[in-house]
């Protein structure tokens, strides 16, 4: 007995439709994209019951004539491409002519449309495969309503989530598209209430303000980056170092104006915030990538939300670079410190007129070199061989607008007056960061000292056995350490910063890491343990909360910190400083 039967055509459509329209938000996206393809400047979106009862999208685009309206619900009916070859140059959202047909297969459609300049419009209704077309009086543009989505597909309806969840998905689509088009006017009505009203705005940052309020938008900075050789450019806006969220819901990527999801891009973005915002927190961002359409494939997924790049690494690296440059720029603006870097020569240093708080000219500068971008972006997302070491040259710095050091508070925080407000710096976190960068990148500048009396540290046989094959770890960090007898270690010299540090504790921690990372590959092991050791050395050597600092020490700390890459947080991710803006302070005192 033959088993195979052809599915009735409308049943087959329902299944195929599931690929395009899984949930109401997908239909909303397709409809808004159609409106944008139709050259609209204003879109009103109405949803009821998370889109399950009703979705309506009204635009003022060019509309359709009677003939087009009649066939637009048919599968593969599209005005946007004529052949598969057009796909490489496509600039419209739609191209498969599938969306309306798919929606019609799983819901009831009522479409009113009138072409610009036409005396009369067309009304099309489609219900379970029955299509009626009639002339109608209606405004120019297109008004499309979908009701009873998935009523005919109970298996799909079962998977729909609560009204709130579906609404949230729709809201996210509207947010993404309205960020893509700040100059369009969007309104979203949820269950009869106007929940988003976004009139046209001059910039994306104004759009952030409409979507999430000024609390968010005042932390947003425009981003610009290009890779001319590959024809890739980045624009948009990202949040600054003083802002983070606990979720990723306000991170958006657009590729050629299409909202896409791509975990690698998201990772590159978040990586850009390494050492700037705490681990496990997320920025707010809309990164818009413009790229030659030949270098991407958007046709990999029916919903066109996933994207494949021909050279993903280059794009990821550019995103990373854009974030780092923007953060760096944002902070230099914030601390209003226009520094100009002069090529390092002793002469230059001696002749540079340092303001009072900089180290004096006859004192060696232990500042970090300027955080040149290409050097900063040497990160794990870049291939190993592309990594560039930080330069070892010292640079002299010229200040134009110094801040005022007020003093030390609670023997823990440095208080600094700046134009924007009061800056509090955590002395321990700041010093940890300075030392970490020094140990990580300029270790040759770190003097070691021979201990007058070698330090003997008790170490049980088990720990000794774990440590012995890895003693080079310590040697590379300037700690001359050898086994001494069966249960001791002898330390003969250490970096000068660690001369009073509790080394026994450090060694115990290293034993722990060696065990913890024993199963990872050698390269990761070395990188991780080295990094942890440096961070811990920095922690042990840094000034502590409670240490009283002289004015000179505070100034040196500040000047070192401001030259430090990744200066916004300590190596463990705690912030090094916090700005209490004059604006906020004045508001608290009700002066504003
Ligand atoms: P696609 O967008 O891939 O072409 P759709 O099924 O989404 O396929 O739409 C089919 C066709 O209907 C489009 O090519 C377009 O010509 C027309 N159309 C759909 N929505 C609108 C609209 N809002 N304004 C004008 N024309 C529209
Ligand atoms: Mg479409």
Coordinates of C-alpha atoms and ligand atoms in Angstrom, one line a residue:
X1 CA 0.0 0.0 0.0
X2 CA 1.5 3.4 -0.9
X3 CA 2.0 5.5 2.2
X4 CA 2.8 8.8 0.6
X5 CA 0.0 11.3 -0.1
X6 CA 0.1 14.8 -1.3
X7 CA -0.9 17.3 1.4
X8 CA -3.8 19.5 0.3
X9 CA -2.2 22.7 -0.8
X10 CA -3.5 24.9 2.0
X11 CA -2.2 22.4 4.6
X12 CA 1.3 22.5 3.0
X13 CA 1.2 26.3 3.1
X14 CA 0.4 26.2 6.8
X15 CA 3.5 24.2 7.5
X16 CA 5.8 26.3 5.3
X17 CA 4.3 29.4 6.9
X18 CA 5.5 28.2 10.3
X19 CA 9.1 28.8 9.1
X20 CA 8.3 32.5 8.5
X21 CA 5.7 33.2 11.1
X22 CA 6.4 31.3 14.2
X23 CA 4.8 33.9 16.5
X24 CA 2.9 37.2 16.2
X25 CA 6.2 39.2 16.4
X26 CA 7.4 37.6 13.1
X27 CA 4.2 38.8 11.4
X28 CA 4.6 42.3 12.9
X29 CA 8.1 42.4 11.6
X30 CA 7.2 41.3 8.1
X31 CA 4.4 43.9 7.9
X32 CA 6.5 46.8 9.2
X33 CA 9.3 45.8 6.7
X34 CA 6.8 45.8 3.9
X35 CA 5.7 49.3 4.9
X36 CA 9.3 50.5 4.9
X37 CA 9.9 48.9 1.5
X38 CA 6.9 50.9 0.4
X39 CA 8.7 54.1 1.3
X40 CA 6.6 55.0 4.3
X41 CA 7.5 57.8 6.8
X42 CA 4.9 56.9 9.4
X43 CA 3.8 53.6 10.7
X44 CA 1.1 52.9 13.3
X45 CA 1.1 49.4 14.9
X46 CA -1.8 48.1 16.9
X47 CA -1.8 44.8 18.7
X48 CA -4.2 43.0 20.9
X49 CA -3.6 40.1 23.2
X50 CA 0.1 39.9 22.3
X51 CA -0.9 39.9 18.6
X52 CA -2.9 36.7 18.9
X53 CA -6.2 38.5 18.5
X54 CA -5.1 41.3 16.3
X55 CA -2.2 42.8 14.5
X56 CA -2.7 45.9 12.5
X57 CA -0.1 47.9 10.6
X58 CA -1.0 51.2 8.9
X59 CA 1.5 53.1 6.7
X60 CA 1.5 56.1 4.4
X61 CA 3.7 54.4 1.8
X62 CA 3.1 54.2 -1.9
X63 CA 0.3 51.6 -1.6
X64 CA -0.7 49.1 -4.2
X65 CA -2.9 49.3 -7.3
X66 CA -5.9 47.1 -7.8
X67 CA -4.0 44.4 -9.7
X68 CA -1.1 44.2 -7.2
X69 CA -3.5 44.1 -4.2
X70 CA -5.2 41.2 -5.9
X71 CA -2.1 39.0 -6.1
X72 CA 0.0 40.2 -3.2
X73 CA -1.2 37.4 -0.9
X74 CA -0.1 34.7 -3.4
X75 CA 3.0 32.8 -2.7
X76 CA 6.1 34.2 -4.4
X77 CA 4.3 37.3 -5.4
X78 CA 6.8 40.0 -5.0
X79 CA 7.5 43.4 -6.6
X80 CA 11.0 43.4 -5.3
X81 CA 13.1 40.9 -7.3
X82 CA 12.6 39.5 -10.7
X83 CA 15.2 36.7 -10.6
X84 CA 17.5 35.0 -8.1
X85 CA 20.4 37.1 -9.4
X86 CA 18.8 40.2 -7.9
X87 CA 19.5 38.8 -4.5
X88 CA 23.1 40.0 -4.4
X89 CA 22.0 43.6 -4.8
X90 CA 18.8 43.6 -2.9
X91 CA 18.2 46.6 -0.7
X92 CA 14.6 46.0 0.2
X93 CA 13.6 43.9 3.2
X94 CA 11.3 41.6 1.2
X95 CA 12.3 39.5 -1.7
X96 CA 10.7 36.1 -1.4
X97 CA 7.1 37.2 -1.8
X98 CA 6.4 34.8 1.0
X99 CA 5.4 36.8 4.0
X100 CA 1.8 37.8 3.2
X101 CA 1.1 34.3 1.7
X102 CA 2.4 32.7 4.9
X103 CA 0.4 35.0 7.1
X104 CA -2.7 34.4 5.1
X105 CA -2.2 30.6 5.6
X106 CA -2.3 31.0 9.4
X107 CA -4.7 33.9 10.0
X108 CA -7.3 36.1 8.5
X109 CA -6.1 39.2 6.6
X110 CA -8.0 42.3 5.8
X111 CA -6.0 44.7 3.6
X112 CA -6.9 48.2 2.5
X113 CA -4.6 49.9 0.1
X114 CA -4.5 52.8 -2.2
X115 CA -1.8 53.8 -4.5
X116 CA -0.5 57.3 -4.3
X117 CA -2.6 59.6 -6.6
X118 CA -5.1 56.9 -7.3
X119 CA -8.8 57.9 -7.0
X120 CA -9.9 54.6 -5.4
X121 CA -8.4 52.0 -3.1
X122 CA -8.8 48.2 -2.9
X123 CA -10.0 46.0 -0.1
X124 CA -8.8 42.4 0.0
X125 CA -9.8 39.8 2.6
X126 CA -8.4 36.4 2.9
X127 CA -9.8 33.8 5.2
X128 CA -8.9 30.1 5.1
X129 CA -7.9 30.3 1.4
X130 CA -10.9 32.3 0.3
X131 CA -9.9 35.7 -1.1
X132 CA -12.3 38.5 -1.9
X133 CA -11.3 41.7 -3.6
X134 CA -13.4 44.9 -3.9
X135 CA -12.9 48.6 -4.5
X136 CA -13.1 50.8 -1.4
X137 CA -12.6 54.4 -0.3
X138 CA -9.5 54.6 1.9
X139 CA -6.5 56.9 2.5
X140 CA -3.3 56.5 0.5
X141 CA -1.0 53.9 1.8
X142 CA -1.7 50.5 3.2
X143 CA -3.7 49.3 6.2
X144 CA -3.4 45.6 7.0
X145 CA -5.1 43.8 9.8
X146 CA -4.5 40.2 10.8
X147 CA -6.9 38.5 13.2
X148 CA -7.1 35.0 14.7
X149 CA -3.5 34.2 14.1
X150 CA -2.9 30.5 14.3
X151 CA -6.5 29.7 15.0
X152 CA -6.4 27.2 12.2
X153 CA -3.1 25.7 13.4
X154 CA -3.8 24.6 17.0
X155 CA -0.5 22.9 17.2
X156 CA 1.3 26.2 16.7
X157 CA -1.1 28.2 18.8
X158 CA -0.3 25.9 21.7
X159 CA 3.3 27.0 21.7
X160 CA 2.4 30.7 21.9
X161 CA 3.4 32.2 25.2
X162 CA 1.5 34.5 27.5
X163 CA 0.2 37.8 26.2
X164 CA 3.0 39.7 28.0
X165 CA 5.7 37.5 26.4
X166 CA 4.4 37.9 22.9
X167 CA 3.9 41.6 23.5
X168 CA 7.6 41.9 24.7
X169 CA 8.7 40.2 21.5
X170 CA 6.7 42.6 19.4
X171 CA 8.0 45.6 21.4
X172 CA 11.5 44.5 20.7
X173 CA 10.9 44.3 17.0
X174 CA 9.4 47.8 17.1
X175 CA 12.4 49.1 19.1
X176 CA 14.8 47.6 16.6
X177 CA 13.1 49.0 13.6
X178 CA 12.6 52.4 15.1
X179 CA 16.3 52.5 16.0
X180 CA 17.0 51.7 12.4
X181 CA 14.9 54.6 11.2
X182 CA 15.0 57.4 13.6
X183 CA 13.6 59.7 11.0
X184 CA 10.4 57.7 10.7
X185 CA 7.4 58.2 13.0
X186 CA 6.4 55.0 14.8
X187 CA 3.5 54.5 17.2
X188 CA 2.7 51.3 19.0
X189 CA -0.7 50.7 20.5
X190 CA -1.0 47.7 22.9
X191 CA -4.5 46.6 23.8
X192 CA -5.8 50.1 22.9
X193 CA -3.2 52.1 24.8
X194 CA -0.5 54.1 23.1
X195 CA 2.6 52.4 24.6
X196 CA 5.3 53.9 22.3
X197 CA 5.2 57.2 20.5
X198 CA 8.3 57.9 18.5
X199 CA 8.0 61.0 16.2
X200 CA 10.8 61.5 13.7
X201 CA 14.2 62.4 15.4
X202 CA 17.4 63.8 14.0
X203 CA 19.7 61.2 15.6
X204 CA 19.6 57.7 17.0
X205 CA 20.5 59.0 20.4
X206 CA 17.2 61.0 20.5
X207 CA 15.5 57.7 19.5
X208 CA 17.1 56.0 22.5
X209 CA 15.7 58.7 24.6
X210 CA 12.2 58.1 23.3
X211 CA 12.4 54.4 23.8
X212 CA 14.2 54.2 27.2
X213 CA 14.2 57.7 28.6
X214 CA 16.9 60.2 29.2
X215 CA 18.3 58.1 32.0
X216 CA 19.6 55.8 29.2
X217 CA 20.2 58.2 26.4
X218 CA 22.4 60.5 28.4
X219 CA 24.8 57.7 28.6
X220 CA 24.8 57.0 24.9
X221 CA 27.6 57.9 22.6
X222 CA 27.6 57.9 18.8
X223 CA 29.9 55.3 17.3
X224 CA 31.7 55.5 13.9
X225 CA 34.3 53.1 12.5
X226 CA 35.3 52.0 9.1
X227 CA 37.4 49.4 7.4
X228 CA 37.8 51.0 4.0
X229 CA 39.7 48.1 2.5
X230 CA 36.9 45.7 3.1
X231 CA 34.2 48.3 2.5
X232 CA 32.7 47.9 6.0
X233 CA 31.5 50.7 8.2
X234 CA 29.9 50.9 11.6
X235 CA 27.6 53.6 13.0
X236 CA 25.1 53.8 15.7
X237 CA 25.4 54.4 19.4
X238 CA 26.7 52.6 22.5
X239 CA 26.4 53.3 26.2
X240 CA 29.4 54.7 28.1
X241 CA 31.4 53.2 30.9
X242 CA 29.1 54.5 33.6
X243 CA 26.1 52.5 32.4
X244 CA 25.1 48.8 32.4
X245 CA 22.2 46.5 32.5
X246 CA 21.6 43.0 33.8
X247 CA 20.2 41.8 30.5
X248 CA 21.0 42.0 26.8
X249 CA 17.6 43.3 25.8
X250 CA 18.9 46.7 24.7
X251 CA 21.6 45.4 22.4
X252 CA 20.8 45.6 18.7
X253 CA 22.8 44.8 15.6
X254 CA 21.7 46.0 12.2
X255 CA 23.4 44.8 9.1
X256 CA 22.5 46.9 6.0
X257 CA 19.6 48.2 8.1
X258 CA 18.3 44.7 8.8
X259 CA 18.0 43.7 12.5
X260 CA 20.0 40.5 12.9
X261 CA 21.0 38.2 15.7
X262 CA 24.5 37.0 15.7
X263 CA 26.1 35.7 18.9
X264 CA 29.6 36.4 17.6
X265 CA 28.9 40.1 17.1
X266 CA 27.3 40.3 20.5
X267 CA 30.4 38.7 22.0
X268 CA 32.7 41.2 20.3
X269 CA 30.6 44.0 21.6
X270 CA 30.6 42.8 25.2
X271 CA 34.3 42.0 24.9
X272 CA 34.8 45.7 24.1
X273 CA 33.5 46.5 27.5
X274 CA 35.9 44.1 29.2
X275 CA 37.4 45.8 32.2
X276 CA 35.0 48.7 31.7
X277 CA 31.8 47.4 33.1
X278 CA 31.6 44.4 35.5
X279 CA 31.5 40.9 34.1
X280 CA 28.0 39.6 33.5
X281 CA 26.6 43.1 32.9
X282 CA 25.6 44.4 29.5
X283 CA 25.7 47.7 27.7
X284 CA 22.9 49.3 25.7
X285 CA 23.8 49.6 22.1
X286 CA 22.6 49.8 18.5
X287 CA 25.4 49.0 16.1
X288 CA 24.6 49.4 12.5
X289 CA 27.0 47.7 10.1
X290 CA 27.0 48.6 6.4
X291 CA 28.7 46.1 4.3
X292 CA 28.9 45.2 0.6
X293 CA 25.9 42.8 0.1
X294 CA 28.2 40.4 -1.7
X295 CA 30.0 39.8 1.6
X296 CA 26.9 38.5 3.4
X297 CA 24.3 35.9 3.1
X298 CA 20.9 36.8 4.6
X299 CA 19.2 34.0 2.9
X300 CA 20.2 31.4 5.4
X301 CA 17.1 31.6 7.5
X302 CA 13.5 31.9 6.5
X303 CA 13.0 34.8 8.9
X304 CA 16.1 36.6 7.6
X305 CA 17.2 37.3 11.2
X306 CA 20.4 35.4 11.0
X307 CA 23.3 36.4 8.9
X308 CA 26.5 34.8 7.7
X309 CA 29.5 37.0 6.9
X310 CA 32.1 36.1 4.4
X311 CA 34.8 37.4 6.8
X312 CA 33.2 37.2 10.2
X313 CA 36.5 37.9 12.0
X314 CA 37.0 41.2 10.3
X315 CA 33.5 42.4 11.2
X316 CA 33.8 41.2 14.8
X317 CA 37.1 42.9 15.2
X318 CA 35.7 46.1 13.8
X319 CA 32.9 46.0 16.2
X320 CA 35.4 45.5 19.0
X321 CA 37.5 48.3 17.8
X322 CA 34.6 50.7 17.4
X323 CA 33.6 50.0 21.0
X324 CA 37.0 50.5 22.5
X325 CA 37.6 53.8 20.5
X326 CA 34.3 55.2 21.5
X327 CA 34.7 54.3 25.2
X328 CA 38.1 55.8 25.2
X329 CA 36.9 59.0 23.5
X330 CA 33.9 59.2 25.8
X331 CA 36.0 59.1 28.9
X332 CA 38.6 61.6 27.7
X333 CA 35.7 63.9 27.1
X334 CA 34.2 63.2 30.4
X335 CA 37.3 63.9 32.4
X336 CA 37.9 66.9 30.1
X337 CA 41.5 66.1 29.8
X338 CA 42.9 66.8 26.5
X339 CA 46.1 65.0 26.5
X340 CA 48.5 65.1 23.6
X341 CA 51.1 62.4 23.5
X342 CA 54.6 63.4 22.6
X343 CA 57.1 60.9 21.2
X344 CA 59.2 59.7 24.1
X345 CA 62.6 61.1 24.5
X346 CA 64.2 62.1 27.7
X347 CA 64.6 65.5 26.2
X348 CA 60.9 65.7 25.5
X349 CA 60.1 64.7 29.0
X350 CA 62.5 67.2 30.5
X351 CA 61.2 70.1 28.5
X352 CA 57.5 69.4 28.8
X353 CA 56.0 71.8 31.2
X354 CA 54.2 69.4 33.5
X355 CA 51.5 70.9 35.6
X356 CA 51.8 70.6 39.3
X357 CA 50.3 67.1 39.8
X358 CA 52.4 65.3 37.2
X359 CA 55.6 63.6 38.2
X360 CA 58.5 66.0 38.2
X361 CA 60.8 65.9 35.2
X362 CA 63.7 64.4 37.1
X363 CA 61.6 61.6 38.4
X364 CA 61.3 58.5 36.3
X365 CA 57.9 58.2 34.7
X366 CA 56.2 55.0 35.4
X367 CA 53.1 55.9 33.4
X368 CA 51.6 53.4 31.1
X369 CA 52.1 54.3 27.4
X370 CA 49.2 55.8 25.7
X371 CA 46.5 53.3 25.0
X372 CA 46.9 53.3 21.3
X373 CA 43.9 51.6 19.8
X374 CA 45.4 48.9 17.7
X375 CA 47.4 47.8 20.7
X376 CA 44.4 47.8 22.9
X377 CA 42.4 45.6 20.6
X378 CA 44.9 42.8 21.0
X379 CA 42.3 40.5 22.4
X380 CA 41.3 36.9 22.4
X381 CA 38.8 37.5 19.6
X382 CA 41.7 38.3 17.3
X383 CA 43.9 35.6 16.0
X384 CA 47.0 35.1 18.1
X385 CA 49.4 36.1 15.4
X386 CA 47.6 39.4 14.9
X387 CA 48.2 40.4 18.4
X388 CA 50.5 43.4 18.9
X389 CA 52.3 43.9 22.1
X390 CA 52.0 47.2 23.8
X391 CA 54.9 49.5 23.0
X392 CA 57.6 49.7 25.6
X393 CA 58.3 53.3 24.9
X394 CA 57.3 55.8 27.5
X395 CA 55.4 58.8 26.4
X396 CA 55.3 62.2 27.9
X397 CA 52.0 63.7 28.5
X398 CA 50.9 67.3 28.2
X399 CA 48.0 68.5 30.2
X400 CA 45.8 71.3 29.1
X401 CA 43.0 71.1 31.6
X402 CA 44.0 69.7 35.0
X403 CA 41.4 68.5 37.5
X404 CA 41.6 69.4 41.1
X405 CA 42.5 66.9 43.7
X406 CA 40.4 67.6 46.8
X407 CA 41.9 64.9 49.0
X408 CA 41.4 61.5 50.5
X409 CA 38.1 60.4 51.9
X410 CA 37.8 57.6 54.5
X411 CA 41.4 56.7 53.7
X412 CA 40.0 54.8 50.7
X413 CA 38.7 57.2 48.1
X414 CA 40.4 60.0 46.2
X415 CA 38.1 63.0 45.7
X416 CA 38.5 64.9 42.5
X417 CA 36.7 67.9 41.3
X418 CA 36.0 68.1 37.6
X419 CA 33.9 70.3 35.5
X420 CA 31.1 67.7 35.4
X421 CA 31.1 67.0 39.1
X422 CA 32.7 65.0 41.8
X423 CA 34.8 62.0 40.9
X424 CA 35.5 59.4 43.5
X425 CA 38.3 57.0 42.9
X426 CA 38.8 53.8 44.8
X427 CA 42.5 53.9 45.6
X428 CA 42.9 50.1 45.9
X429 CA 41.0 49.3 42.7
X430 CA 42.9 52.1 40.8
X431 CA 46.3 51.0 42.0
X432 CA 45.4 47.4 41.2
X433 CA 44.7 48.3 37.6
X434 CA 47.9 50.3 37.3
X435 CA 50.0 47.5 38.6
X436 CA 48.2 44.9 36.6
X437 CA 48.9 46.8 33.3
X438 CA 52.4 47.3 34.4
X439 CA 52.9 43.6 35.2
X440 CA 51.1 42.5 32.1
X441 CA 52.7 44.8 29.5
X442 CA 55.8 46.4 30.8
X443 CA 57.2 43.8 33.1
X444 CA 60.7 44.7 31.9
X445 CA 60.3 48.0 33.7
X446 CA 59.6 46.3 37.0
X447 CA 62.7 46.1 39.2
X448 CA 63.1 43.0 41.3
X449 CA 64.9 43.0 44.6
X450 CA 67.0 40.4 46.2
X451 CA 65.6 39.6 49.6
X452 CA 68.3 40.2 52.3
X453 CA 67.0 37.1 54.1
X454 CA 65.4 34.5 51.7
X455 CA 61.8 34.0 52.7
X456 CA 60.9 30.4 53.7
X457 CA 57.3 29.4 53.1
X458 CA 55.9 26.2 54.4
X459 CA 54.3 24.1 51.7
X460 CA 53.0 20.5 52.1
X461 CA 54.3 17.7 49.9
X462 CA 51.1 17.5 47.8
X463 CA 51.1 21.2 47.0
X464 CA 54.8 21.1 46.3
X465 CA 54.2 18.3 43.8
X466 CA 51.5 20.3 42.1
X467 CA 53.7 23.5 42.0
X468 CA 57.0 22.1 41.0
X469 CA 56.4 21.6 37.3
X470 CA 55.0 25.1 37.1
X471 CA 57.6 27.1 39.0
X472 CA 58.5 28.9 35.8
X473 CA 55.2 30.7 36.2
X474 CA 56.6 32.6 39.2
X475 CA 60.0 33.0 37.6
X476 CA 58.5 34.8 34.6
X477 CA 56.8 37.2 37.1
X478 CA 60.1 38.0 38.8
X479 CA 59.6 35.7 41.8
X480 CA 62.7 33.5 42.3
X481 CA 61.2 30.5 44.1
X482 CA 62.7 27.0 44.6
X483 CA 61.7 24.0 46.7
X484 CA 63.6 23.9 49.9
X485 CA 63.6 20.5 51.5
X486 CA 60.5 18.3 51.4
X487 CA 57.9 20.8 52.7
X488 CA 59.2 24.3 52.2
X489 CA 59.6 26.8 49.4
X490 CA 62.4 29.4 49.4
X491 CA 61.9 32.9 47.8
X492 CA 65.1 34.8 47.1
X493 CA 63.8 37.7 45.1
X494 CA 60.5 39.4 44.1
X495 CA 59.4 42.4 42.1
X496 CA 59.9 45.4 44.3
X497 CA 56.2 46.0 44.5
X498 CA 55.7 42.7 46.2
X499 CA 58.4 42.9 48.8
X500 CA 55.9 43.2 51.7
X501 CA 53.2 41.2 50.1
X502 CA 51.8 38.0 51.7
X503 CA 53.4 35.6 49.3
X504 CA 52.3 32.4 51.1
X505 CA 48.8 33.3 50.3
X506 CA 49.6 34.0 46.7
X507 CA 51.3 30.6 46.3
X508 CA 48.2 28.8 47.8
X509 CA 46.1 30.5 45.3
X510 CA 48.3 29.5 42.4
X511 CA 48.1 25.8 43.6
X512 CA 44.3 26.2 43.5
X513 CA 44.3 27.6 39.9
X514 CA 46.7 24.9 38.6
X515 CA 44.3 22.3 39.8
X516 CA 41.2 24.2 38.6
X517 CA 42.6 24.6 35.1
X518 CA 44.4 21.3 34.8
X519 CA 42.0 20.0 32.2
X520 CA 42.0 22.9 29.7
X521 CA 44.5 22.9 26.8
X522 CA 48.0 24.1 27.5
X523 CA 47.6 27.5 25.8
X524 CA 44.5 28.4 27.7
X525 CA 46.0 27.1 30.9
X526 CA 49.1 29.3 30.6
X527 CA 47.1 32.3 29.5
X528 CA 44.6 32.0 32.3
X529 CA 46.9 31.2 35.1
X530 CA 49.4 33.9 34.1
X531 CA 46.6 36.4 34.0
X532 CA 45.2 35.4 37.3
X533 CA 48.7 35.6 38.8
X534 CA 49.2 39.1 37.5
X535 CA 45.9 40.2 38.8
X536 CA 46.6 38.7 42.2
X537 CA 50.1 40.2 42.3
X538 CA 48.6 43.5 41.5
X539 CA 46.0 43.1 44.3
X540 CA 48.6 42.1 46.8
X541 CA 50.9 44.9 45.9
X542 CA 48.4 47.7 45.6
X543 CA 47.6 50.2 48.4
X544 CA 44.8 49.1 50.5
X545 CA 41.6 50.7 51.7
X546 CA 42.6 52.3 54.9
X547 CA 46.1 53.3 53.8
X548 CA 46.7 57.0 54.3
X549 CA 48.2 58.5 51.1
X550 CA 50.3 61.7 50.8
X551 CA 49.3 64.3 48.3
X552 CA 52.2 63.3 46.2
X553 CA 51.2 59.7 46.2
X554 CA 47.6 60.5 45.3
X555 CA 48.8 62.6 42.4
X556 CA 51.1 60.0 41.1
X557 CA 48.3 57.4 41.4
X558 CA 45.9 59.6 39.4
X559 CA 48.4 60.5 36.8
X560 CA 49.3 56.8 36.4
X561 CA 45.7 55.8 36.3
X562 CA 44.7 58.2 33.6
X563 CA 47.4 56.8 31.3
X564 CA 46.3 53.3 31.9
X565 CA 44.4 51.2 29.4
X566 CA 41.2 49.7 30.8
X567 CA 41.3 52.3 33.6
X568 CA 37.6 52.1 34.5
X569 CA 37.8 48.9 36.5
X570 CA 40.2 46.9 38.5
X571 CA 41.4 43.5 37.0
X572 CA 38.6 41.8 38.9
X573 CA 36.0 44.0 37.3
X574 CA 35.2 46.4 40.1
X575 CA 35.0 50.1 39.0
X576 CA 38.0 52.3 39.8
X577 CA 35.9 55.4 39.9
X578 CA 32.5 56.9 40.0
X579 CA 31.3 60.3 38.8
X580 CA 28.6 62.1 40.8
X581 CA 27.6 64.6 38.2
X582 CA 27.1 68.2 39.2
X583 CA 23.7 67.9 37.5
X584 CA 22.6 65.1 39.9
X585 CA 24.1 66.7 42.9
X586 CA 22.2 69.9 42.2
X587 CA 19.1 68.0 41.6
X588 CA 19.5 66.3 45.0
X589 CA 19.7 69.7 46.6
X590 CA 16.8 70.8 44.5
X591 CA 18.7 73.6 42.8
X592 CA 17.4 72.3 39.5
Ligands
LIG1 P1 8.1 40.5 -0.3 O1 8.1 41.6 0.7 O2 9.1 39.5 0.0 O3 8.0 41.0 -1.7 P2 5.4 40.0 0.9 O4 4.6 38.8 0.8 O5 5.8 40.5 2.1 O6 6.7 39.7 0.0 O7 4.7 41.1 0.0 C1 4.3 40.9 -1.3 C2 4.2 42.1 -2.1 O8 3.1 42.9 -1.7 C3 5.4 43.0 -2.0 O9 6.4 42.7 -2.9 C4 4.8 44.4 -2.3 O10 4.7 44.6 -3.7 C5 3.4 44.3 -1.8 N1 3.2 44.9 -0.5 C6 3.1 44.3 0.7 N2 2.9 45.1 1.7 C7 2.9 46.4 1.2 C8 2.7 47.7 1.7 N3 2.6 47.9 3.0 N4 2.7 48.7 0.8 C9 2.9 48.5 -0.5 N5 3.0 47.3 -1.0 C10 3.0 46.2 -0.2
LIG2 MG1 7.7 41.4 2.7

